[in-house]
Amino acid sequence: MVFDIADFQRRYNIPYFIDPHVHMRDEEWSNKAEMIDVYTKGAEVGIGLFFDMPNLFNPVITRERVKDRIRRADEQNIAEFYKLYVGLTADVDQIRKAVALTNDDEFGHHVIGLKLFAGESTGDLAVIDEDEQLKIYQMLAAEDYRGVVAVHCEKQEFIDGYKFNFDNPWTSWADARPGKAEYESVKDQIRFAKESEFKGTLHILHVSYADTIGLIREELKDEKLNITFELTPHHLLYSTENMRENLSWEGAMSLKCNPSIKDEENRKDLWDFLMNLPNDDLYKRVCIGTDYAPHGSDKLKPPYPSGVADYSMYGTLIDNAIADGLDESVFADLMYHNIVDIYGLNS
């Protein structure tokens, strides 16, 4: 970073940055990373609170698994910096128990929200069937869940992994996972949530396709649903074109992620949205999350797993945006205040 992180956080009266989207791995995937590894990397760029995702080899979908993750965080001396999501499945009883975990007397303060994979990604938590997706929102409404359900949105029928060519990581992954997959899935989730009269917050993770923002803007007009969303540094900074121009095979493969990095026109549209955000009605609905997803040495080996793990982009994003004229105070909101508000951390 060009500016001093500690000075920035002091001037804007924030104790740290919050990363609301990390994959801390550990356990069977400790070869990819351990919790303390992710914490250490994040702390170097001023992150002091991490929200951990549930899509592990042994997914976090039960009370026992939540308890185990918190115990591991405590053993690595990071429990005070650690919160986690509980994954959702199509099982009615599991959904009911997941909601209960958000208010658990023993460790509910560590559970930040619920996570739905409305499309395949790392792990086996995807709920592909649309009837089952609708059932999840109906159950959340029936249980009067008022918290955050964070959703990975990519509609399976528009994903074609066979289009990925490992000789061409610069553009072929974008062909395999196009923007339409995200857009149509977001449309589905909003429709299901509204039909179910879901009273919580629908939080769309890692928006990678600029048209998705227009869809969210339009769907907010009827005021029937609280929708928020997340932008990531890698989707704001990279495109298929600038990867082709500037990155080696290894560099491009390190940016293979779900959802994919898309073309330069799309990246510019996302960037323009960020630059104009202070004057946008969506301002308080947006946050920055890294989707930090380490794979260690597995990243550059078949089957070339998806996930970006580079906290240096955090500083690059801030530096580039300030250089383009964005007031630095915006990042105090996108990386702290808005996250506090979206997740109800003040309550």
PDB file of C-alpha atoms in Angstrom, residues 26-327:
ATOM      1  CA  ASP A  26      -7.256 -26.550   7.868  1.00  0.00           C
ATOM      2  CA  GLU A  27      -8.253 -30.088   8.923  1.00  0.00           C
ATOM      3  CA  GLU A  28      -8.117 -32.470   5.931  1.00  0.00           C
ATOM      4  CA  TRP A  29      -7.057 -29.501   3.800  1.00  0.00           C
ATOM      5  CA  SER A  30      -4.258 -28.295   6.054  1.00  0.00           C
ATOM      6  CA  ASN A  31      -1.889 -28.868   3.118  1.00  0.00           C
ATOM      7  CA  LYS A  32      -3.679 -25.939   1.442  1.00  0.00           C
ATOM      8  CA  ALA A  33      -3.573 -23.716   4.522  1.00  0.00           C
ATOM      9  CA  GLU A  34      -4.204 -23.678   8.240  1.00  0.00           C
ATOM     10  CA  MET A  35      -6.342 -21.096   9.982  1.00  0.00           C
ATOM     11  CA  ILE A  36      -3.342 -19.283  11.400  1.00  0.00           C
ATOM     12  CA  ASP A  37      -1.807 -18.994   7.911  1.00  0.00           C
ATOM     13  CA  VAL A  38      -4.834 -17.150   6.559  1.00  0.00           C
ATOM     14  CA  TYR A  39      -5.066 -14.967   9.653  1.00  0.00           C
ATOM     15  CA  THR A  40      -1.388 -14.009   9.386  1.00  0.00           C
ATOM     16  CA  LYS A  41      -1.655 -13.083   5.700  1.00  0.00           C
ATOM     17  CA  GLY A  42      -4.770 -11.008   6.323  1.00  0.00           C
ATOM     18  CA  ALA A  43      -3.366  -9.271   9.379  1.00  0.00           C
ATOM     19  CA  GLU A  44      -0.488  -8.011   7.233  1.00  0.00           C
ATOM     20  CA  VAL A  45      -2.968  -5.834   5.312  1.00  0.00           C
ATOM     21  CA  GLY A  46      -4.917  -4.706   8.371  1.00  0.00           C
ATOM     22  CA  ILE A  47      -7.659  -7.338   8.569  1.00  0.00           C
ATOM     23  CA  GLY A  48      -8.684  -8.108  12.122  1.00  0.00           C
ATOM     24  CA  LEU A  49     -11.932 -10.054  11.682  1.00  0.00           C
ATOM     25  CA  PHE A  50     -12.491 -12.991   9.319  1.00  0.00           C
ATOM     26  CA  PHE A  51     -15.743 -14.689   8.260  1.00  0.00           C
ATOM     27  CA  ASP A  52     -14.952 -18.318   7.380  1.00  0.00           C
ATOM     28  CA  MET A  53     -16.855 -20.304   4.749  1.00  0.00           C
ATOM     29  CA  PRO A  54     -18.317 -23.786   5.405  1.00  0.00           C
ATOM     30  CA  ASN A  55     -17.416 -25.678   2.195  1.00  0.00           C
ATOM     31  CA  LEU A  56     -14.695 -27.881   3.625  1.00  0.00           C
ATOM     32  CA  PHE A  57     -13.901 -31.538   2.962  1.00  0.00           C
ATOM     33  CA  ASN A  58     -16.128 -32.135   5.992  1.00  0.00           C
ATOM     34  CA  PRO A  59     -18.662 -29.311   5.530  1.00  0.00           C
ATOM     35  CA  VAL A  60     -19.739 -27.091   8.408  1.00  0.00           C
ATOM     36  CA  ILE A  61     -23.454 -27.864   8.553  1.00  0.00           C
ATOM     37  CA  THR A  62     -23.990 -29.176  12.100  1.00  0.00           C
ATOM     38  CA  ARG A  63     -23.594 -27.931  15.652  1.00  0.00           C
ATOM     39  CA  GLU A  64     -20.700 -30.305  16.242  1.00  0.00           C
ATOM     40  CA  ARG A  65     -18.829 -28.999  13.198  1.00  0.00           C
ATOM     41  CA  VAL A  66     -19.364 -25.381  14.245  1.00  0.00           C
ATOM     42  CA  LYS A  67     -18.070 -26.224  17.704  1.00  0.00           C
ATOM     43  CA  ASP A  68     -15.042 -27.963  16.209  1.00  0.00           C
ATOM     44  CA  ARG A  69     -14.133 -25.010  13.984  1.00  0.00           C
ATOM     45  CA  ILE A  70     -14.323 -22.579  16.891  1.00  0.00           C
ATOM     46  CA  ARG A  71     -12.197 -24.937  18.985  1.00  0.00           C
ATOM     47  CA  ARG A  72      -9.559 -25.025  16.239  1.00  0.00           C
ATOM     48  CA  ALA A  73      -9.574 -21.237  16.000  1.00  0.00           C
ATOM     49  CA  ASP A  74      -9.113 -21.063  19.762  1.00  0.00           C
ATOM     50  CA  GLU A  75      -6.218 -23.534  19.668  1.00  0.00           C
ATOM     51  CA  GLN A  76      -4.498 -21.330  17.081  1.00  0.00           C
ATOM     52  CA  ASN A  77      -5.150 -18.222  19.208  1.00  0.00           C
ATOM     53  CA  ILE A  78      -7.380 -16.498  16.662  1.00  0.00           C
ATOM     54  CA  ALA A  79     -10.864 -17.143  18.103  1.00  0.00           C
ATOM     55  CA  GLU A  80     -11.430 -13.468  18.908  1.00  0.00           C
ATOM     56  CA  PHE A  81     -10.814 -12.638  15.231  1.00  0.00           C
ATOM     57  CA  TYR A  82     -12.975 -15.466  13.896  1.00  0.00           C
ATOM     58  CA  LYS A  83     -16.582 -15.870  12.802  1.00  0.00           C
ATOM     59  CA  LEU A  84     -18.092 -18.454  10.479  1.00  0.00           C
ATOM     60  CA  TYR A  85     -21.035 -19.298   8.264  1.00  0.00           C
ATOM     61  CA  VAL A  86     -23.135 -22.434   8.584  1.00  0.00           C
ATOM     62  CA  GLY A  87     -23.770 -24.142   5.255  1.00  0.00           C
ATOM     63  CA  LEU A  88     -27.298 -24.849   4.052  1.00  0.00           C
ATOM     64  CA  THR A  89     -28.516 -28.064   2.461  1.00  0.00           C
ATOM     65  CA  ALA A  90     -31.927 -29.059   1.115  1.00  0.00           C
ATOM     66  CA  ASP A  91     -32.665 -31.070   4.262  1.00  0.00           C
ATOM     67  CA  VAL A  92     -35.486 -29.444   6.226  1.00  0.00           C
ATOM     68  CA  ASP A  93     -34.184 -30.545   9.611  1.00  0.00           C
ATOM     69  CA  GLN A  94     -30.670 -29.299   8.808  1.00  0.00           C
ATOM     70  CA  ILE A  95     -32.031 -25.891   7.788  1.00  0.00           C
ATOM     71  CA  ARG A  96     -33.998 -25.621  11.022  1.00  0.00           C
ATOM     72  CA  LYS A  97     -30.950 -26.524  13.095  1.00  0.00           C
ATOM     73  CA  ALA A  98     -28.736 -24.142  11.105  1.00  0.00           C
ATOM     74  CA  VAL A  99     -31.068 -21.267  11.961  1.00  0.00           C
ATOM     75  CA  ALA A 100     -30.951 -22.284  15.625  1.00  0.00           C
ATOM     76  CA  LEU A 101     -27.147 -22.172  15.533  1.00  0.00           C
ATOM     77  CA  THR A 102     -27.236 -18.442  14.780  1.00  0.00           C
ATOM     78  CA  ASN A 103     -28.729 -17.934  18.257  1.00  0.00           C
ATOM     79  CA  ASP A 104     -26.901 -20.719  20.081  1.00  0.00           C
ATOM     80  CA  ASP A 105     -26.190 -19.763  23.702  1.00  0.00           C
ATOM     81  CA  GLU A 106     -22.712 -21.290  23.644  1.00  0.00           C
ATOM     82  CA  PHE A 107     -21.267 -19.973  20.396  1.00  0.00           C
ATOM     83  CA  GLY A 108     -23.962 -18.157  18.429  1.00  0.00           C
ATOM     84  CA  HIS A 109     -21.849 -14.987  18.615  1.00  0.00           C
ATOM     85  CA  HIS A 110     -19.334 -16.719  16.333  1.00  0.00           C
ATOM     86  CA  VAL A 111     -21.967 -17.652  13.709  1.00  0.00           C
ATOM     87  CA  ILE A 112     -22.197 -14.700  11.329  1.00  0.00           C
ATOM     88  CA  GLY A 113     -24.816 -16.083   8.937  1.00  0.00           C
ATOM     89  CA  LEU A 114     -25.883 -18.915   6.655  1.00  0.00           C
ATOM     90  CA  LYS A 115     -24.303 -19.851   3.323  1.00  0.00           C
ATOM     91  CA  LEU A 116     -26.030 -21.274   0.247  1.00  0.00           C
ATOM     92  CA  PHE A 117     -24.136 -22.582  -2.763  1.00  0.00           C
ATOM     93  CA  ALA A 118     -26.642 -22.176  -5.599  1.00  0.00           C
ATOM     94  CA  GLY A 119     -24.135 -23.700  -8.007  1.00  0.00           C
ATOM     95  CA  GLU A 120     -21.161 -26.037  -7.866  1.00  0.00           C
ATOM     96  CA  SER A 121     -17.861 -24.792  -6.500  1.00  0.00           C
ATOM     97  CA  THR A 122     -15.202 -26.183  -4.147  1.00  0.00           C
ATOM     98  CA  GLY A 123     -16.632 -28.885  -1.888  1.00  0.00           C
ATOM     99  CA  ASP A 124     -19.969 -30.699  -1.988  1.00  0.00           C
ATOM    100  CA  LEU A 125     -22.450 -28.168  -0.629  1.00  0.00           C
ATOM    101  CA  ALA A 126     -24.114 -27.131  -3.883  1.00  0.00           C
ATOM    102  CA  VAL A 127     -27.918 -27.119  -4.015  1.00  0.00           C
ATOM    103  CA  ILE A 128     -28.616 -27.228  -7.747  1.00  0.00           C
ATOM    104  CA  ASP A 129     -32.303 -28.097  -7.956  1.00  0.00           C
ATOM    105  CA  GLU A 130     -34.470 -24.977  -8.126  1.00  0.00           C
ATOM    106  CA  ASP A 131     -37.325 -26.526  -6.171  1.00  0.00           C
ATOM    107  CA  GLU A 132     -34.879 -27.288  -3.374  1.00  0.00           C
ATOM    108  CA  GLN A 133     -33.513 -23.746  -3.495  1.00  0.00           C
ATOM    109  CA  LEU A 134     -37.050 -22.396  -3.134  1.00  0.00           C
ATOM    110  CA  LYS A 135     -37.663 -24.788  -0.239  1.00  0.00           C
ATOM    111  CA  ILE A 136     -34.650 -23.353   1.590  1.00  0.00           C
ATOM    112  CA  TYR A 137     -36.076 -19.828   1.471  1.00  0.00           C
ATOM    113  CA  GLN A 138     -39.497 -21.114   2.504  1.00  0.00           C
ATOM    114  CA  MET A 139     -37.948 -22.821   5.514  1.00  0.00           C
ATOM    115  CA  LEU A 140     -35.915 -19.734   6.444  1.00  0.00           C
ATOM    116  CA  ALA A 141     -39.109 -17.679   6.294  1.00  0.00           C
ATOM    117  CA  ALA A 142     -41.036 -20.255   8.324  1.00  0.00           C
ATOM    118  CA  GLU A 143     -38.296 -20.176  10.978  1.00  0.00           C
ATOM    119  CA  ASP A 144     -38.470 -16.356  10.937  1.00  0.00           C
ATOM    120  CA  TYR A 145     -34.754 -16.110  10.197  1.00  0.00           C
ATOM    121  CA  ARG A 146     -33.830 -12.413  10.036  1.00  0.00           C
ATOM    122  CA  GLY A 147     -30.082 -12.715   9.525  1.00  0.00           C
ATOM    123  CA  VAL A 148     -27.860 -12.923   6.460  1.00  0.00           C
ATOM    124  CA  VAL A 149     -28.014 -15.709   3.912  1.00  0.00           C
ATOM    125  CA  ALA A 150     -24.915 -15.333   1.748  1.00  0.00           C
ATOM    126  CA  VAL A 151     -25.246 -16.943  -1.664  1.00  0.00           C
ATOM    127  CA  HIS A 152     -22.795 -18.157  -4.271  1.00  0.00           C
ATOM    128  CA  CYS A 153     -24.812 -17.538  -7.429  1.00  0.00           C
ATOM    129  CA  GLU A 154     -24.007 -19.464 -10.602  1.00  0.00           C
ATOM    130  CA  LYS A 155     -26.785 -21.332 -12.375  1.00  0.00           C
ATOM    131  CA  GLN A 156     -25.622 -24.800 -13.258  1.00  0.00           C
ATOM    132  CA  GLU A 157     -27.250 -25.036 -16.680  1.00  0.00           C
ATOM    133  CA  PHE A 158     -25.026 -22.219 -17.950  1.00  0.00           C
ATOM    134  CA  ILE A 159     -21.777 -23.728 -16.626  1.00  0.00           C
ATOM    135  CA  ASP A 160     -19.763 -25.962 -18.947  1.00  0.00           C
ATOM    136  CA  GLY A 161     -16.515 -27.101 -17.382  1.00  0.00           C
ATOM    137  CA  TYR A 162     -15.518 -28.855 -20.590  1.00  0.00           C
ATOM    138  CA  LYS A 163     -14.857 -25.450 -22.147  1.00  0.00           C
ATOM    139  CA  PHE A 164     -11.911 -24.984 -19.808  1.00  0.00           C
ATOM    140  CA  ASN A 165      -8.602 -25.557 -21.585  1.00  0.00           C
ATOM    141  CA  PHE A 166      -5.655 -25.836 -19.196  1.00  0.00           C
ATOM    142  CA  ASP A 167      -3.405 -24.588 -22.001  1.00  0.00           C
ATOM    143  CA  ASN A 168      -5.439 -21.369 -22.066  1.00  0.00           C
ATOM    144  CA  PRO A 169      -6.248 -20.300 -18.497  1.00  0.00           C
ATOM    145  CA  TRP A 170      -6.392 -16.651 -19.594  1.00  0.00           C
ATOM    146  CA  THR A 171      -9.829 -16.852 -21.237  1.00  0.00           C
ATOM    147  CA  SER A 172     -11.238 -20.386 -21.282  1.00  0.00           C
ATOM    148  CA  TRP A 173     -12.498 -20.363 -17.682  1.00  0.00           C
ATOM    149  CA  ALA A 174     -14.588 -17.291 -18.478  1.00  0.00           C
ATOM    150  CA  ASP A 175     -16.100 -19.291 -21.351  1.00  0.00           C
ATOM    151  CA  ALA A 176     -16.824 -22.175 -18.996  1.00  0.00           C
ATOM    152  CA  ARG A 177     -18.483 -19.983 -16.341  1.00  0.00           C
ATOM    153  CA  PRO A 178     -20.021 -16.986 -18.162  1.00  0.00           C
ATOM    154  CA  GLY A 179     -21.700 -13.951 -16.651  1.00  0.00           C
ATOM    155  CA  LYS A 180     -25.116 -15.282 -17.611  1.00  0.00           C
ATOM    156  CA  ALA A 181     -24.685 -18.088 -15.063  1.00  0.00           C
ATOM    157  CA  GLU A 182     -24.353 -15.525 -12.268  1.00  0.00           C
ATOM    158  CA  TYR A 183     -27.084 -13.224 -13.562  1.00  0.00           C
ATOM    159  CA  GLU A 184     -29.708 -15.956 -13.945  1.00  0.00           C
ATOM    160  CA  SER A 185     -28.893 -17.448 -10.558  1.00  0.00           C
ATOM    161  CA  VAL A 186     -29.193 -14.075  -8.821  1.00  0.00           C
ATOM    162  CA  LYS A 187     -32.534 -13.585 -10.555  1.00  0.00           C
ATOM    163  CA  ASP A 188     -33.654 -16.984  -9.235  1.00  0.00           C
ATOM    164  CA  GLN A 189     -32.549 -16.318  -5.657  1.00  0.00           C
ATOM    165  CA  ILE A 190     -34.329 -12.969  -5.560  1.00  0.00           C
ATOM    166  CA  ARG A 191     -37.505 -14.528  -6.946  1.00  0.00           C
ATOM    167  CA  PHE A 192     -37.418 -17.414  -4.475  1.00  0.00           C
ATOM    168  CA  ALA A 193     -36.754 -15.088  -1.538  1.00  0.00           C
ATOM    169  CA  LYS A 194     -39.585 -12.752  -2.504  1.00  0.00           C
ATOM    170  CA  GLU A 195     -42.048 -15.578  -3.140  1.00  0.00           C
ATOM    171  CA  SER A 196     -41.203 -17.024   0.274  1.00  0.00           C
ATOM    172  CA  GLU A 197     -41.501 -13.622   1.991  1.00  0.00           C
ATOM    173  CA  PHE A 198     -38.009 -14.094   3.392  1.00  0.00           C
ATOM    174  CA  LYS A 199     -37.415 -11.403   6.040  1.00  0.00           C
ATOM    175  CA  GLY A 200     -33.653 -11.600   6.333  1.00  0.00           C
ATOM    176  CA  THR A 201     -30.871 -10.188   4.163  1.00  0.00           C
ATOM    177  CA  LEU A 202     -30.081 -11.786   0.805  1.00  0.00           C
ATOM    178  CA  HIS A 203     -26.356 -11.161   0.383  1.00  0.00           C
ATOM    179  CA  ILE A 204     -24.957 -11.890  -3.082  1.00  0.00           C
ATOM    180  CA  LEU A 205     -21.329 -12.920  -2.867  1.00  0.00           C
ATOM    181  CA  HIS A 206     -18.485 -12.004  -5.237  1.00  0.00           C
ATOM    182  CA  VAL A 207     -20.471 -10.167  -7.921  1.00  0.00           C
ATOM    183  CA  SER A 208     -18.361 -10.611 -11.042  1.00  0.00           C
ATOM    184  CA  TYR A 209     -20.757  -9.527 -13.788  1.00  0.00           C
ATOM    185  CA  ALA A 210     -21.676  -5.855 -14.043  1.00  0.00           C
ATOM    186  CA  ASP A 211     -25.194  -6.552 -15.327  1.00  0.00           C
ATOM    187  CA  THR A 212     -25.920  -8.289 -12.022  1.00  0.00           C
ATOM    188  CA  ILE A 213     -25.700  -4.926 -10.262  1.00  0.00           C
ATOM    189  CA  GLY A 214     -28.343  -3.499 -12.583  1.00  0.00           C
ATOM    190  CA  LEU A 215     -30.574  -6.462 -11.804  1.00  0.00           C
ATOM    191  CA  ILE A 216     -30.180  -5.923  -8.056  1.00  0.00           C
ATOM    192  CA  ARG A 217     -30.900  -2.217  -8.460  1.00  0.00           C
ATOM    193  CA  GLU A 218     -34.132  -2.979 -10.328  1.00  0.00           C
ATOM    194  CA  GLU A 219     -35.264  -5.680  -7.883  1.00  0.00           C
ATOM    195  CA  LEU A 220     -34.852  -3.335  -4.916  1.00  0.00           C
ATOM    196  CA  LYS A 221     -37.458  -0.930  -6.260  1.00  0.00           C
ATOM    197  CA  ASP A 222     -40.448  -2.822  -4.867  1.00  0.00           C
ATOM    198  CA  GLU A 223     -38.853  -2.828  -1.378  1.00  0.00           C
ATOM    199  CA  LYS A 224     -39.958  -6.424  -0.796  1.00  0.00           C
ATOM    200  CA  LEU A 225     -36.493  -7.757  -0.014  1.00  0.00           C
ATOM    201  CA  ASN A 226     -33.299  -6.511   1.592  1.00  0.00           C
ATOM    202  CA  ILE A 227     -30.500  -7.242  -0.889  1.00  0.00           C
ATOM    203  CA  THR A 228     -26.816  -6.532  -0.333  1.00  0.00           C
ATOM    204  CA  PHE A 229     -23.755  -7.652  -2.258  1.00  0.00           C
ATOM    205  CA  GLU A 230     -20.021  -8.099  -2.277  1.00  0.00           C
ATOM    206  CA  LEU A 231     -17.312  -7.045  -4.723  1.00  0.00           C
ATOM    207  CA  THR A 232     -13.872  -8.661  -4.797  1.00  0.00           C
ATOM    208  CA  PRO A 233     -10.462  -7.175  -5.578  1.00  0.00           C
ATOM    209  CA  HIS A 234      -9.701  -9.734  -8.292  1.00  0.00           C
ATOM    210  CA  HIS A 235     -12.871  -9.069 -10.280  1.00  0.00           C
ATOM    211  CA  LEU A 236     -12.267  -5.317 -10.036  1.00  0.00           C
ATOM    212  CA  LEU A 237      -8.589  -5.475 -10.992  1.00  0.00           C
ATOM    213  CA  TYR A 238      -8.338  -8.232 -13.597  1.00  0.00           C
ATOM    214  CA  SER A 239      -9.904  -9.150 -16.925  1.00  0.00           C
ATOM    215  CA  THR A 240      -9.288 -11.853 -19.501  1.00  0.00           C
ATOM    216  CA  GLU A 241      -7.539  -9.268 -21.672  1.00  0.00           C
ATOM    217  CA  ASN A 242      -5.153  -7.889 -19.073  1.00  0.00           C
ATOM    218  CA  MET A 243      -4.372 -11.393 -17.847  1.00  0.00           C
ATOM    219  CA  ARG A 244      -3.448 -12.360 -21.415  1.00  0.00           C
ATOM    220  CA  GLU A 245      -1.259  -9.278 -21.790  1.00  0.00           C
ATOM    221  CA  ASN A 246       0.456  -9.311 -18.414  1.00  0.00           C
ATOM    222  CA  LEU A 247       0.397 -12.745 -16.810  1.00  0.00           C
ATOM    223  CA  SER A 248       2.232 -16.001 -17.375  1.00  0.00           C
ATOM    224  CA  TRP A 249       0.424 -19.340 -17.480  1.00  0.00           C
ATOM    225  CA  GLU A 250       1.067 -19.725 -13.750  1.00  0.00           C
ATOM    226  CA  GLY A 251      -0.172 -16.206 -13.051  1.00  0.00           C
ATOM    227  CA  ALA A 252      -3.371 -16.714 -15.015  1.00  0.00           C
ATOM    228  CA  MET A 253      -3.986 -20.118 -13.450  1.00  0.00           C
ATOM    229  CA  SER A 254      -3.598 -18.559  -9.994  1.00  0.00           C
ATOM    230  CA  LEU A 255      -6.595 -16.350 -10.878  1.00  0.00           C
ATOM    231  CA  LYS A 256      -8.852 -19.250 -11.905  1.00  0.00           C
ATOM    232  CA  CYS A 257     -11.826 -18.735  -9.611  1.00  0.00           C
ATOM    233  CA  ASN A 258     -15.573 -19.192  -9.220  1.00  0.00           C
ATOM    234  CA  PRO A 259     -17.189 -17.060 -10.511  1.00  0.00           C
ATOM    235  CA  SER A 260     -14.701 -16.427 -13.275  1.00  0.00           C
ATOM    236  CA  ILE A 261     -12.843 -13.239 -14.128  1.00  0.00           C
ATOM    237  CA  LYS A 262     -14.501 -11.819 -17.215  1.00  0.00           C
ATOM    238  CA  ASP A 263     -13.638  -9.486 -20.106  1.00  0.00           C
ATOM    239  CA  GLU A 264     -12.236  -5.960 -19.930  1.00  0.00           C
ATOM    240  CA  GLU A 265     -15.484  -4.227 -20.829  1.00  0.00           C
ATOM    241  CA  ASN A 266     -17.141  -5.918 -17.870  1.00  0.00           C
ATOM    242  CA  ARG A 267     -14.215  -5.086 -15.563  1.00  0.00           C
ATOM    243  CA  LYS A 268     -14.411  -1.422 -16.564  1.00  0.00           C
ATOM    244  CA  ASP A 269     -18.128  -1.404 -15.797  1.00  0.00           C
ATOM    245  CA  LEU A 270     -17.452  -2.848 -12.338  1.00  0.00           C
ATOM    246  CA  TRP A 271     -14.676  -0.294 -11.824  1.00  0.00           C
ATOM    247  CA  ASP A 272     -16.905   2.589 -12.905  1.00  0.00           C
ATOM    248  CA  PHE A 273     -19.533   1.415 -10.438  1.00  0.00           C
ATOM    249  CA  LEU A 274     -16.937   1.491  -7.659  1.00  0.00           C
ATOM    250  CA  MET A 275     -15.687   4.944  -8.651  1.00  0.00           C
ATOM    251  CA  ASN A 276     -19.221   6.380  -8.678  1.00  0.00           C
ATOM    252  CA  LEU A 277     -20.393   4.541  -5.577  1.00  0.00           C
ATOM    253  CA  PRO A 278     -20.357   7.555  -3.195  1.00  0.00           C
ATOM    254  CA  ASN A 279     -23.220   9.065  -5.224  1.00  0.00           C
ATOM    255  CA  ASP A 280     -25.112   5.795  -5.643  1.00  0.00           C
ATOM    256  CA  ASP A 281     -28.193   4.735  -3.663  1.00  0.00           C
ATOM    257  CA  LEU A 282     -26.592   1.285  -3.410  1.00  0.00           C
ATOM    258  CA  TYR A 283     -23.652   2.638  -1.393  1.00  0.00           C
ATOM    259  CA  LYS A 284     -24.604   1.155   1.963  1.00  0.00           C
ATOM    260  CA  ARG A 285     -25.506  -2.199   0.405  1.00  0.00           C
ATOM    261  CA  VAL A 286     -22.006  -2.953  -0.896  1.00  0.00           C
ATOM    262  CA  CYS A 287     -18.904  -4.355   0.759  1.00  0.00           C
ATOM    263  CA  ILE A 288     -15.505  -5.691  -0.247  1.00  0.00           C
ATOM    264  CA  GLY A 289     -14.655  -9.338   0.437  1.00  0.00           C
ATOM    265  CA  THR A 290     -11.576 -11.149  -0.823  1.00  0.00           C
ATOM    266  CA  ASP A 291     -12.895 -14.711  -1.222  1.00  0.00           C
ATOM    267  CA  TYR A 292      -9.400 -15.696  -0.091  1.00  0.00           C
ATOM    268  CA  ALA A 293      -9.206 -19.365  -1.088  1.00  0.00           C
ATOM    269  CA  PRO A 294      -5.768 -21.002  -0.799  1.00  0.00           C
ATOM    270  CA  HIS A 295      -4.884 -24.321  -2.419  1.00  0.00           C
ATOM    271  CA  GLY A 296      -1.148 -24.436  -1.758  1.00  0.00           C
ATOM    272  CA  SER A 297       0.855 -26.421  -4.291  1.00  0.00           C
ATOM    273  CA  ASP A 298      -2.359 -28.084  -5.547  1.00  0.00           C
ATOM    274  CA  LYS A 299      -3.282 -24.851  -7.330  1.00  0.00           C
ATOM    275  CA  LEU A 300      -1.004 -25.505 -10.313  1.00  0.00           C
ATOM    276  CA  LYS A 301      -1.704 -29.237 -10.558  1.00  0.00           C
ATOM    277  CA  PRO A 302      -4.623 -31.066 -12.224  1.00  0.00           C
ATOM    278  CA  PRO A 303      -7.528 -30.562 -11.785  1.00  0.00           C
ATOM    279  CA  TYR A 304      -6.364 -26.956 -11.174  1.00  0.00           C
ATOM    280  CA  PRO A 305      -8.780 -26.036  -8.359  1.00  0.00           C
ATOM    281  CA  SER A 306     -10.488 -22.656  -8.361  1.00  0.00           C
ATOM    282  CA  GLY A 307      -9.634 -19.978  -5.835  1.00  0.00           C
ATOM    283  CA  VAL A 308      -7.596 -16.783  -5.492  1.00  0.00           C
ATOM    284  CA  ALA A 309      -5.288 -16.359  -2.498  1.00  0.00           C
ATOM    285  CA  ASP A 310      -3.495 -13.016  -2.756  1.00  0.00           C
ATOM    286  CA  TYR A 311      -4.015 -10.406  -0.058  1.00  0.00           C
ATOM    287  CA  SER A 312      -1.678  -7.993  -1.861  1.00  0.00           C
ATOM    288  CA  MET A 313      -4.645  -7.164  -4.126  1.00  0.00           C
ATOM    289  CA  TYR A 314      -6.277  -5.499  -1.130  1.00  0.00           C
ATOM    290  CA  GLY A 315      -3.692  -2.733  -1.161  1.00  0.00           C
ATOM    291  CA  THR A 316      -3.538  -2.583  -4.959  1.00  0.00           C
ATOM    292  CA  LEU A 317      -7.289  -2.036  -5.111  1.00  0.00           C
ATOM    293  CA  ILE A 318      -7.156   0.841  -2.641  1.00  0.00           C
ATOM    294  CA  ASP A 319      -4.123   2.440  -4.286  1.00  0.00           C
ATOM    295  CA  ASN A 320      -5.576   2.234  -7.806  1.00  0.00           C
ATOM    296  CA  ALA A 321      -8.959   3.575  -6.758  1.00  0.00           C
ATOM    297  CA  ILE A 322      -7.461   6.527  -4.886  1.00  0.00           C
ATOM    298  CA  ALA A 323      -5.200   7.246  -7.865  1.00  0.00           C
ATOM    299  CA  ASP A 324      -8.336   7.364 -10.046  1.00  0.00           C
ATOM    300  CA  GLY A 325      -9.960   9.883  -7.709  1.00  0.00           C
ATOM    301  CA  LEU A 326     -12.000   7.845  -5.237  1.00  0.00           C
ATOM    302  CA  ASP A 327     -11.946   9.311  -1.745  1.00  0.00           C
TER     303      ASP A 327
END
